Tab-separated table of C-alpha atoms in Angstrom:
chain	number	residue	atom	x	y	z
A	1314	MET	CA	-137.466	-97.546	-124.290
A	1315	THR	CA	-137.907	-99.885	-121.342
A	1316	TYR	CA	-140.008	-102.642	-122.894
A	1317	HIS	CA	-138.875	-106.095	-121.707
A	1318	PRO	CA	-139.529	-108.655	-124.459
A	1319	LYS	CA	-140.891	-112.147	-123.820
A	1320	SER	CA	-139.931	-113.629	-127.216
A	1321	GLU	CA	-136.380	-114.713	-127.977
A	1322	PHE	CA	-136.355	-112.898	-131.339
A	1323	MET	CA	-137.290	-109.504	-129.877
A	1324	ARG	CA	-134.769	-109.994	-127.080
A	1325	VAL	CA	-131.988	-110.696	-129.621
A	1326	MET	CA	-132.996	-107.675	-131.736
A	1327	MET	CA	-132.843	-105.347	-128.731
A	1328	GLU	CA	-129.739	-106.773	-127.034
A	1329	ARG	CA	-127.585	-106.958	-130.150
A	1330	GLY	CA	-128.453	-103.487	-131.531
A	1331	PHE	CA	-130.681	-104.452	-134.473
A	1332	LEU	CA	-133.732	-102.465	-133.385
A	1333	ALA	CA	-134.330	-98.831	-134.352
A	1334	ASP	CA	-138.124	-98.748	-134.177
A	1335	CYS	CA	-141.224	-100.963	-134.100
A	1336	THR	CA	-144.873	-100.156	-134.850
A	1337	ASP	CA	-146.136	-102.181	-131.846
A	1338	TYR	CA	-143.504	-103.774	-129.585
A	1339	GLN	CA	-145.964	-105.577	-127.357
A	1340	GLY	CA	-148.270	-106.789	-130.144
A	1341	LEU	CA	-145.402	-108.218	-132.183
A	1342	ASP	CA	-143.741	-109.748	-129.124
A	1343	GLU	CA	-146.974	-111.508	-128.120
A	1344	ALA	CA	-147.516	-112.797	-131.679
A	1345	MET	CA	-144.003	-114.298	-131.554
A	1346	VAL	CA	-144.684	-116.029	-128.250
A	1347	LYS	CA	-147.916	-117.550	-129.653
A	1348	GLY	CA	-146.380	-119.274	-132.685
A	1349	VAL	CA	-144.358	-119.079	-135.907
A	1350	VAL	CA	-144.347	-115.547	-137.369
A	1351	PRO	CA	-143.649	-115.268	-141.116
A	1352	ALA	CA	-141.641	-112.061	-141.722
A	1353	TYR	CA	-140.181	-110.516	-144.848
A	1354	ILE	CA	-137.574	-108.097	-146.075
A	1355	GLY	CA	-137.655	-106.850	-149.668
A	1356	PHE	CA	-134.512	-106.499	-151.759
A	1357	ASP	CA	-134.564	-104.724	-155.110
A	1358	ALA	CA	-132.415	-106.345	-157.775
A	1359	THR	CA	-130.359	-103.301	-158.773
A	1360	ALA	CA	-127.014	-105.201	-158.885
A	1361	LYS	CA	-125.761	-108.796	-159.233
A	1362	SER	CA	-124.950	-108.932	-155.538
A	1363	LEU	CA	-125.958	-107.277	-152.302
A	1364	HIS	CA	-123.194	-105.523	-150.366
A	1365	VAL	CA	-122.240	-105.242	-146.708
A	1366	GLY	CA	-124.824	-102.453	-146.265
A	1367	SER	CA	-127.564	-105.136	-146.566
A	1368	LEU	CA	-125.878	-107.573	-144.191
A	1369	ILE	CA	-127.657	-106.231	-141.102
A	1370	GLN	CA	-131.023	-107.143	-142.717
A	1371	ILE	CA	-129.751	-110.569	-143.790
A	1372	MET	CA	-128.601	-111.247	-140.208
A	1373	MET	CA	-132.060	-110.227	-138.948
A	1374	LEU	CA	-133.623	-112.881	-141.189
A	1375	ARG	CA	-131.057	-115.418	-139.960
A	1376	TRP	CA	-131.876	-114.667	-136.308
A	1377	LEU	CA	-135.592	-114.796	-137.118
A	1378	GLN	CA	-135.200	-118.373	-138.348
A	1379	LYS	CA	-132.828	-119.366	-135.524
A	1380	THR	CA	-135.440	-118.220	-132.979
A	1381	GLY	CA	-138.224	-120.325	-134.520
A	1382	HIS	CA	-139.863	-118.096	-137.135
A	1383	LYS	CA	-140.226	-118.081	-140.940
A	1384	PRO	CA	-138.091	-115.726	-143.089
A	1385	ILE	CA	-139.350	-114.553	-146.474
A	1386	THR	CA	-136.756	-113.096	-148.828
A	1387	LEU	CA	-138.718	-111.015	-151.316
A	1388	MET	CA	-136.969	-110.196	-154.570
A	1389	GLY	CA	-138.183	-106.969	-156.162
A	1390	GLY	CA	-138.543	-108.284	-159.715
A	1391	GLY	CA	-141.513	-105.921	-160.098
A	1392	THR	CA	-140.515	-102.937	-157.941
A	1393	THR	CA	-136.988	-102.818	-159.441
A	1394	LYS	CA	-138.700	-101.704	-162.660
A	1395	VAL	CA	-139.835	-98.587	-160.780
A	1396	GLY	CA	-136.961	-97.803	-158.383
A	1397	ASP	CA	-137.190	-96.796	-154.723
A	1398	PRO	CA	-136.835	-92.992	-154.387
A	1399	SER	CA	-136.274	-93.130	-150.597
A	1400	PHE	CA	-133.590	-90.592	-149.627
A	1401	ARG	CA	-132.122	-90.561	-153.155
A	1402	ALA	CA	-131.155	-87.354	-154.934
A	1403	ASP	CA	-131.865	-88.751	-158.393
A	1404	GLU	CA	-133.870	-91.396	-160.223
A	1405	ARG	CA	-132.429	-94.921	-160.439
A	1406	PRO	CA	-131.461	-96.059	-163.954
A	1407	LEU	CA	-134.159	-98.363	-165.345
A	1408	LEU	CA	-133.084	-101.981	-165.939
A	1409	THR	CA	-134.359	-104.474	-168.502
A	1410	GLU	CA	-136.182	-107.637	-167.395
A	1411	GLU	CA	-133.129	-109.707	-168.420
A	1412	GLN	CA	-130.820	-107.565	-166.246
A	1413	ILE	CA	-133.231	-107.843	-163.297
A	1414	ASP	CA	-133.496	-111.662	-163.629
A	1415	ASP	CA	-129.710	-111.923	-163.875
A	1416	ASN	CA	-129.305	-109.796	-160.741
A	1417	ILE	CA	-131.868	-111.874	-158.826
A	1418	SER	CA	-130.004	-115.120	-159.542
A	1419	GLY	CA	-126.787	-113.529	-158.180
A	1420	ILE	CA	-128.508	-112.248	-155.021
A	1421	GLN	CA	-130.197	-115.604	-154.320
A	1422	GLN	CA	-126.761	-117.249	-153.952
A	1423	VAL	CA	-126.052	-115.009	-150.944
A	1424	PHE	CA	-129.253	-115.786	-149.052
A	1425	ALA	CA	-128.730	-119.544	-149.247
A	1426	LYS	CA	-125.649	-119.099	-147.018
A	1427	TYR	CA	-127.574	-117.371	-144.244
A	1428	VAL	CA	-131.039	-118.957	-144.160
A	1429	SER	CA	-132.303	-122.459	-144.848
A	1430	TYR	CA	-134.879	-122.916	-147.619
A	1431	ASP	CA	-136.916	-126.052	-146.886
A	1432	ASP	CA	-140.481	-127.280	-146.429
A	1433	SER	CA	-140.556	-127.045	-142.615
A	1434	ASP	CA	-142.711	-124.567	-140.667
A	1435	THR	CA	-139.698	-122.263	-140.335
A	1436	GLY	CA	-138.182	-122.980	-143.777
A	1437	ALA	CA	-137.393	-119.766	-145.652
A	1438	LEU	CA	-139.340	-118.738	-148.758
A	1439	MET	CA	-137.747	-117.036	-151.774
A	1440	LEU	CA	-140.437	-114.991	-153.550
A	1441	ASN	CA	-140.530	-112.426	-156.367
A	1442	ASN	CA	-143.065	-109.597	-156.324
A	1443	ALA	CA	-143.267	-109.695	-160.136
A	1444	GLU	CA	-145.539	-112.673	-159.428
A	1445	TRP	CA	-148.391	-110.320	-158.437
A	1446	LEU	CA	-147.234	-106.921	-159.727
A	1447	ASP	CA	-146.616	-107.815	-163.391
A	1448	GLY	CA	-150.222	-108.832	-164.014
A	1449	LEU	CA	-151.965	-105.882	-162.339
A	1450	ASN	CA	-154.786	-104.146	-164.206
A	1451	TYR	CA	-154.041	-100.443	-163.819
A	1452	LEU	CA	-157.634	-99.180	-163.522
A	1453	GLU	CA	-158.634	-101.936	-161.090
A	1454	PHE	CA	-155.513	-101.254	-159.017
A	1455	LEU	CA	-156.331	-97.532	-158.843
A	1456	ARG	CA	-159.928	-98.240	-157.786
A	1457	ASP	CA	-159.144	-101.006	-155.261
A	1458	ILE	CA	-155.807	-99.849	-153.834
A	1459	GLY	CA	-155.153	-96.246	-154.907
A	1460	LYS	CA	-158.258	-94.969	-153.117
A	1461	HIS	CA	-156.656	-95.832	-149.749
A	1462	PHE	CA	-153.681	-93.477	-150.254
A	1463	SER	CA	-153.684	-89.777	-149.390
A	1464	VAL	CA	-151.327	-87.758	-151.582
A	1465	ASN	CA	-151.062	-85.156	-148.797
A	1466	ARG	CA	-149.802	-87.889	-146.444
A	1467	MET	CA	-147.432	-89.345	-149.034
A	1468	LEU	CA	-145.905	-85.902	-149.644
A	1469	ALA	CA	-145.295	-85.567	-145.899
A	1470	PHE	CA	-143.066	-88.690	-145.731
A	1471	GLU	CA	-139.459	-87.630	-145.132
A	1472	SER	CA	-138.112	-89.709	-148.053
A	1473	VAL	CA	-140.323	-87.790	-150.507
A	1474	LYS	CA	-140.324	-84.435	-148.705
A	1475	SER	CA	-136.511	-84.213	-148.636
A	1476	ARG	CA	-136.410	-84.650	-152.427
A	1477	ILE	CA	-139.106	-82.022	-153.057
A	1478	ASP	CA	-137.578	-79.566	-150.536
A	1479	ARG	CA	-134.324	-79.745	-152.502
A	1480	GLU	CA	-136.332	-79.066	-155.679
A	1481	GLN	CA	-135.090	-82.305	-157.219
A	1482	SER	CA	-137.487	-83.902	-159.656
A	1483	LEU	CA	-139.510	-86.874	-158.391
A	1484	SER	CA	-141.145	-88.723	-161.288
A	1485	PHE	CA	-144.681	-90.119	-161.078
A	1486	LEU	CA	-143.089	-93.544	-161.717
A	1487	GLU	CA	-141.036	-93.266	-158.501
A	1488	PHE	CA	-143.961	-91.774	-156.575
A	1489	ASN	CA	-145.816	-95.054	-157.201
A	1490	TYR	CA	-143.079	-97.075	-155.483
A	1491	MET	CA	-144.445	-96.693	-151.948
A	1492	ILE	CA	-147.903	-97.824	-153.110
A	1493	LEU	CA	-146.404	-100.931	-154.725
A	1494	GLN	CA	-144.337	-101.772	-151.620
A	1495	ALA	CA	-147.440	-101.371	-149.441
A	1496	TYR	CA	-149.301	-103.685	-151.820
A	1497	ASP	CA	-146.491	-106.266	-151.453
A	1498	PHE	CA	-147.155	-106.482	-147.708
A	1499	LEU	CA	-150.911	-106.875	-148.318
A	1500	GLU	CA	-150.303	-109.679	-150.855
A	1501	LEU	CA	-147.784	-111.468	-148.620
A	1502	ASN	CA	-150.273	-111.395	-145.766
A	1503	ARG	CA	-153.050	-112.741	-148.010
A	1504	ARG	CA	-150.951	-115.463	-149.623
A	1505	TYR	CA	-148.520	-116.512	-146.876
A	1506	GLY	CA	-149.907	-115.120	-143.611
A	1507	CYS	CA	-146.928	-112.725	-143.358
A	1508	LEU	CA	-147.227	-110.668	-140.145
A	1509	LEU	CA	-144.033	-108.602	-140.122
A	1510	GLN	CA	-142.016	-106.456	-142.505
A	1511	MET	CA	-138.454	-105.506	-141.550
A	1512	GLY	CA	-136.066	-103.065	-143.195
A	1513	GLY	CA	-133.648	-100.206	-142.656
A	1514	SER	CA	-135.013	-97.122	-140.886
A	1515	ASP	CA	-135.209	-95.335	-144.264
A	1516	GLN	CA	-138.063	-97.768	-145.066
A	1517	TRP	CA	-140.249	-96.684	-142.132
A	1518	GLY	CA	-142.718	-94.713	-144.279
A	1519	ASN	CA	-143.087	-97.538	-146.816
A	1520	ILE	CA	-143.606	-100.124	-144.037
A	1521	VAL	CA	-146.256	-98.026	-142.234
A	1522	ASN	CA	-148.105	-97.602	-145.546
A	1523	GLY	CA	-148.263	-101.390	-145.979
A	1524	ILE	CA	-149.604	-101.887	-142.447
A	1525	ASP	CA	-152.236	-99.200	-142.961
A	1526	LEU	CA	-153.305	-100.588	-146.365
A	1527	THR	CA	-153.623	-104.167	-145.051
A	1528	ARG	CA	-155.756	-103.015	-142.132
A	1529	ARG	CA	-158.038	-101.005	-144.449
A	1530	VAL	CA	-158.432	-103.678	-147.142
A	1531	ILE	CA	-158.668	-106.934	-145.162
A	1532	GLY	CA	-158.741	-105.834	-141.523
A	1533	GLU	CA	-155.546	-107.726	-140.569
A	1534	GLU	CA	-153.227	-106.541	-137.779
A	1535	ILE	CA	-149.598	-106.673	-138.974
A	1536	TYR	CA	-146.309	-105.157	-137.795
A	1537	GLY	CA	-143.210	-103.280	-138.853
A	1538	LEU	CA	-139.687	-103.276	-137.401
A	1539	THR	CA	-136.699	-101.245	-138.574
A	1540	SER	CA	-132.939	-101.473	-138.023
A	1541	PRO	CA	-130.670	-98.436	-137.635
A	1542	LEU	CA	-128.993	-97.054	-140.757
A	1543	LEU	CA	-125.399	-97.913	-139.941
A	1544	THR	CA	-122.400	-95.727	-140.351
A	1545	THR	CA	-118.941	-96.541	-139.076
A	1546	SER	CA	-117.648	-94.569	-136.082
A	1547	ASP	CA	-115.709	-92.283	-138.461
A	1548	GLY	CA	-118.956	-91.378	-140.263
A	1549	LYS	CA	-118.632	-93.539	-143.379
A	1550	LYS	CA	-121.637	-95.337	-144.856
A	1551	MET	CA	-121.567	-99.061	-144.072
A	1552	GLY	CA	-120.735	-101.199	-147.103
A	1553	LYS	CA	-118.287	-98.855	-148.815
A	1554	SER	CA	-114.506	-98.953	-148.738
A	1555	ALA	CA	-111.740	-96.928	-150.357
A	1556	ASP	CA	-112.018	-99.006	-153.524
A	1557	GLY	CA	-115.817	-99.295	-153.818
A	1558	ALA	CA	-118.707	-101.402	-152.541
A	1559	VAL	CA	-117.944	-104.450	-150.375
A	1560	TRP	CA	-119.999	-107.041	-152.268
A	1561	LEU	CA	-121.149	-110.306	-150.693
A	1562	ASN	CA	-120.682	-112.462	-153.830
A	1563	ALA	CA	-117.169	-113.910	-154.115
A	1564	GLU	CA	-116.895	-113.202	-157.856
A	1565	MET	CA	-117.477	-109.476	-157.228
A	1566	ARG	CA	-115.328	-109.184	-154.087
A	1567	SER	CA	-112.792	-111.877	-153.248
A	1568	PRO	CA	-113.085	-113.556	-149.826
A	1569	TYR	CA	-109.630	-112.175	-149.006
A	1570	GLU	CA	-110.695	-108.563	-149.723
A	1571	PHE	CA	-113.941	-109.171	-147.805
A	1572	TRP	CA	-111.945	-110.490	-144.823
A	1573	GLN	CA	-109.588	-107.520	-145.058
A	1574	PHE	CA	-112.523	-105.064	-144.932
A	1575	TRP	CA	-113.554	-106.461	-141.523
A	1576	ARG	CA	-109.937	-106.695	-140.301
A	1577	ASN	CA	-109.647	-102.947	-140.991
A	1578	THR	CA	-112.608	-102.081	-138.722
A	1579	THR	CA	-111.897	-99.062	-136.526
A	1580	ASP	CA	-111.315	-99.886	-132.834
A	1581	ALA	CA	-114.535	-98.181	-131.689
A	1582	ASP	CA	-116.716	-100.364	-133.960
A	1583	VAL	CA	-115.383	-103.823	-133.031
A	1584	GLY	CA	-117.816	-104.631	-130.201
A	1585	ARG	CA	-120.855	-103.290	-132.056
A	1586	PHE	CA	-119.974	-105.184	-135.272
A	1587	LEU	CA	-119.383	-108.437	-133.372
A	1588	LYS	CA	-122.922	-108.167	-131.964
A	1589	LEU	CA	-124.513	-107.360	-135.332
A	1590	TYR	CA	-122.545	-109.476	-137.779
A	1591	THR	CA	-121.588	-112.590	-135.804
A	1592	GLU	CA	-123.428	-115.021	-133.536
A	1593	MET	CA	-120.925	-114.857	-130.708
A	1594	PRO	CA	-122.397	-114.474	-127.176
A	1595	ILE	CA	-123.053	-110.852	-126.164
A	1596	GLU	CA	-120.618	-111.028	-123.206
A	1597	GLU	CA	-117.785	-112.163	-125.513
A	1598	CYS	CA	-118.602	-109.409	-128.039
A	1599	GLU	CA	-118.386	-106.828	-125.255
A	1600	ARG	CA	-115.177	-108.306	-123.834
A	1601	LEU	CA	-113.459	-108.270	-127.237
A	1602	GLY	CA	-114.772	-104.782	-128.058
A	1603	ALA	CA	-113.288	-103.383	-124.825
A	1604	LEU	CA	-109.723	-104.561	-125.616
A	1605	GLU	CA	-107.009	-102.043	-126.448
A	1606	GLY	CA	-103.627	-101.819	-128.155
A	1607	GLN	CA	-102.421	-104.985	-129.910
A	1608	GLU	CA	-105.243	-106.991	-128.328
A	1609	ILE	CA	-107.940	-105.058	-130.235
A	1610	ASN	CA	-106.182	-106.103	-133.451
A	1611	ASP	CA	-106.574	-109.726	-132.384
A	1612	ALA	CA	-110.287	-109.006	-131.798
A	1613	LYS	CA	-110.533	-107.646	-135.343
A	1614	ILE	CA	-109.151	-110.929	-136.664
A	1615	VAL	CA	-111.816	-112.781	-134.646
A	1616	LEU	CA	-114.438	-110.473	-136.226
A	1617	ALA	CA	-113.066	-110.924	-139.769
A	1618	ASN	CA	-112.925	-114.721	-139.396
A	1619	ALA	CA	-116.455	-114.983	-137.989
A	1620	VAL	CA	-118.098	-112.748	-140.630
A	1621	THR	CA	-116.140	-114.328	-143.515
A	1622	THR	CA	-117.015	-117.842	-142.289
A	1623	LEU	CA	-120.732	-117.000	-142.444
A	1624	CYS	CA	-120.481	-115.461	-145.915
A	1625	HIS	CA	-117.799	-117.564	-147.645
A	1626	GLY	CA	-117.149	-120.573	-145.396
A	1627	ALA	CA	-114.516	-121.504	-142.791
A	1628	GLU	CA	-111.884	-122.504	-145.392
A	1629	ALA	CA	-112.040	-119.104	-147.109
A	1630	ALA	CA	-111.709	-117.342	-143.743
A	1631	ALA	CA	-108.685	-119.456	-142.756
A	1632	ALA	CA	-107.037	-118.885	-146.165
A	1633	ALA	CA	-107.598	-115.126	-145.899
A	1634	GLU	CA	-106.053	-114.986	-142.422
A	1635	ALA	CA	-103.054	-117.055	-143.603
A	1636	THR	CA	-102.548	-114.716	-146.575
A	1637	ALA	CA	-102.771	-111.650	-144.352
A	1638	ARG	CA	-100.160	-113.046	-141.957
A	1639	GLU	CA	-97.869	-113.918	-144.877
A	1640	VAL	CA	-98.173	-110.439	-146.374
A	1641	PHE	CA	-98.203	-108.265	-143.259
A	1642	GLU	CA	-96.078	-110.128	-140.748
A	1643	LYS	CA	-93.542	-111.832	-142.991
A	1644	GLY	CA	-93.417	-109.465	-145.969
A	1645	GLY	CA	-94.184	-112.333	-148.329
A	1646	VAL	CA	-96.567	-112.691	-151.262
A	1647	GLY	CA	-99.763	-114.429	-150.188
A	1648	GLU	CA	-101.300	-116.556	-152.918
A	1649	ASP	CA	-104.806	-115.363	-151.960
A	1650	LEU	CA	-104.071	-111.694	-152.726
A	1651	PRO	CA	-106.243	-109.983	-155.374
A	1652	SER	CA	-104.439	-110.510	-158.684
A	1653	VAL	CA	-104.681	-108.598	-161.964
A	1654	THR	CA	-103.428	-109.798	-165.324
A	1655	LEU	CA	-102.574	-107.035	-167.805
A	1656	PRO	CA	-102.733	-107.737	-171.562
A	1657	ALA	CA	-99.284	-107.401	-173.151
A	1658	SER	CA	-100.768	-104.776	-175.498
A	1659	GLU	CA	-101.396	-102.469	-172.505
A	1660	VAL	CA	-97.866	-102.757	-171.169
A	1661	GLY	CA	-95.787	-102.613	-174.357
A	1662	GLU	CA	-92.084	-102.617	-173.519
A	1663	ALA	CA	-92.616	-100.942	-170.128
A	1664	ILE	CA	-95.278	-99.375	-167.877
A	1665	SER	CA	-95.066	-96.469	-165.418
A	1666	ALA	CA	-95.508	-96.883	-161.674
A	1667	ALA	CA	-98.587	-94.617	-161.724
A	1668	GLN	CA	-100.249	-96.723	-164.449
A	1669	LEU	CA	-99.413	-99.931	-162.614
A	1670	PHE	CA	-101.310	-98.726	-159.539
A	1671	VAL	CA	-104.287	-97.543	-161.615
A	1672	LYS	CA	-104.547	-100.782	-163.611
A	1673	SER	CA	-104.190	-102.897	-160.462
A	1674	GLY	CA	-107.375	-101.265	-159.104
A	1675	LEU	CA	-105.613	-100.032	-155.932
A	1676	VAL	CA	-106.299	-96.403	-156.944
A	1677	GLY	CA	-109.020	-94.883	-159.101
A	1678	SER	CA	-107.003	-92.434	-161.220
A	1679	GLY	CA	-103.520	-91.322	-162.265
A	1680	LYS	CA	-103.903	-88.269	-160.031
A	1681	GLU	CA	-104.629	-90.512	-157.023
A	1682	ALA	CA	-101.641	-92.719	-157.919
A	1683	LYS	CA	-99.319	-89.708	-158.060
A	1684	ARG	CA	-100.585	-88.493	-154.681
A	1685	LEU	CA	-100.083	-91.951	-153.129
A	1686	ILE	CA	-96.511	-92.082	-154.472
A	1687	ALA	CA	-95.733	-88.481	-153.388
A	1688	GLU	CA	-96.954	-89.275	-149.855
A	1689	GLY	CA	-94.697	-92.356	-149.658
A	1690	GLY	CA	-97.541	-94.886	-149.535
A	1691	ALA	CA	-96.680	-96.867	-152.684
A	1692	LYS	CA	-94.456	-99.956	-152.754
A	1693	VAL	CA	-93.573	-102.484	-155.442
A	1694	ASN	CA	-92.226	-105.789	-154.092
A	1695	ASP	CA	-91.995	-104.099	-150.657
A	1696	GLU	CA	-89.654	-101.385	-152.040
A	1697	ALA	CA	-90.854	-97.760	-151.809
A	1698	VAL	CA	-91.681	-96.058	-155.124
A	1699	THR	CA	-90.683	-92.386	-155.146
A	1700	ASP	CA	-91.240	-91.457	-158.801
A	1701	ALA	CA	-94.648	-91.789	-160.509
A	1702	GLY	CA	-92.847	-91.986	-163.840
A	1703	GLN	CA	-90.567	-94.873	-162.829
A	1704	MET	CA	-90.817	-97.503	-165.578
A	1705	PHE	CA	-91.184	-101.250	-165.098
A	1706	ALA	CA	-90.070	-103.391	-168.015
A	1707	ALA	CA	-92.431	-106.001	-169.450
A	1708	ASP	CA	-90.246	-108.856	-168.220
A	1709	ALA	CA	-90.560	-107.512	-164.624
A	1710	VAL	CA	-94.360	-107.536	-164.877
A	1711	LYS	CA	-94.225	-111.012	-166.379
A	1712	ALA	CA	-92.573	-112.256	-163.194
A	1713	THR	CA	-95.504	-110.840	-161.118
A	1714	LEU	CA	-95.182	-107.725	-159.026
A	1715	LYS	CA	-96.623	-107.229	-155.545
A	1716	LEU	CA	-98.104	-103.718	-155.250
A	1717	SER	CA	-98.876	-102.119	-151.874
A	1718	ALA	CA	-100.981	-98.990	-151.288
A	1719	GLY	CA	-100.306	-98.090	-147.670
A	1720	LYS	CA	-100.034	-100.882	-145.095
A	1721	LYS	CA	-103.365	-102.573	-145.681
A	1722	ARG	CA	-104.086	-102.822	-149.414
A	1723	HIS	CA	-102.148	-105.070	-151.778
A	1724	ALA	CA	-102.468	-106.652	-155.212
A	1725	LEU	CA	-100.449	-108.885	-157.529
A	1726	VAL	CA	-99.929	-107.757	-161.121
A	1727	SER	CA	-98.688	-109.952	-163.959
A	1728	LEU	CA	-98.591	-109.850	-167.752
A	1729	GLY	CA	-101.141	-111.845	-169.774
C-alpha cells in the first residue's frame, strides 16, 4: 500500500509497524488532520491483568494521545458476560459480576501508566459497556438493532466460519457477541463522538459490523483500524513464555521477570519490538536491530529497560538490570530474583531436587524437572544437579537456595 499519510498518528502507525488494515485510510487520515479524533479499543475483563499480547493495542492508544487525539479504554463489563468467540476453539468460562468487577479494577491500573486520564480535549476516558448493555430491553434491541444483521453474513465471518467448519459448537450466547460489540461502537459514537475503533486483526469482522450498524442507524461515517496479530520470529504467540503468560501487573509478574522476558527476545525481533513497544526514534530502532554478536545483546538490554520503564517505572527497570548483571555476569544472588517460600510442612526433613524445581515454579511438572536435570540444565547455588532424587535437607532450604533452569531462568527458594 502506497498511501502517504498527512496526520502524525497515521504516519506513526505505518512507520512503526502497527497497521495491518484500515477501512478507509484517506477518510480517517483527513479526519485526524481536521481535529481531535476520539478512538477506542475494547478489552474484556477475563483476567485480573492484561498480558504482553495486549501491549501493542495499549501502545496504539498511547501514540493516539501523544499525537493529539482522545483515547477511550472500554472495559467489557457487559460483553465479558458473553465471551468473544473470535478464533477460539471453545466457549470461554462464564464469570460472575464480582469476578468481572475485580478484573476491571486490576486492568485499570495498567492503563493509567500508558495514557493520561484528565479533563482536557485529549484526556483519556475509562468507560464500561455494562453502562448501556446491562439495561437493554431484549425485544426492543432485537427490533431496533437485530434487524440490521444478516445471519448469512455473520456466518461468513472467518472467526465464526472457522469454528463451524471444525464442527465445534458455537452457542447462541457467543453468536450474539459480534452484535453487542457493534452496538458498543454505535453507542460510543452517539455518546462521545467516537470516530475510530482499533483492535487486533482478529477483530476485523466485529469492527466492520460496528461501522455498518452505525451508518445504518444514525448515518454517521466512522472508521476501523487493525494491528497485526504478532508472533515472535520463532513462531510463538506474543505474550507467552515458557512459564506462562507475561502479565503487565507487577503482582502477577514481577518487574524482574517482565524485564527478563524482553531481554530474552530473539535477535531477529529486536528492531521490530523496539519500534512497537518503545518510543525510541525509528532510526535508532533500526540501528540497534541491525547489530550482531555481543552488541545485539546490549540492544536487548536497551529494549528491556525501555519497555519495563513504561510499564513499571525507571527504578524497577534499573533494579532488574542490576539483578540480571549480578546473577549472570558475577554468579551472585540478585535480591530482585523471583522468590518462593515453601511451608515447612511441604519440605519435612528434606526435599528432592525434582520437587524443588516444581515448587519453585521454574518447571510445570516432575516429568519436566527430571528432563531438565537429565539434560544438564538444572543448578542449585550454581552447582549442577545430576540426580532428580538428590535430597536437600530442611536446614539447606532455610538458608535460601538459588535455583537455575538453563542460563536465563532463576528463582530463590526458602523455608517458611
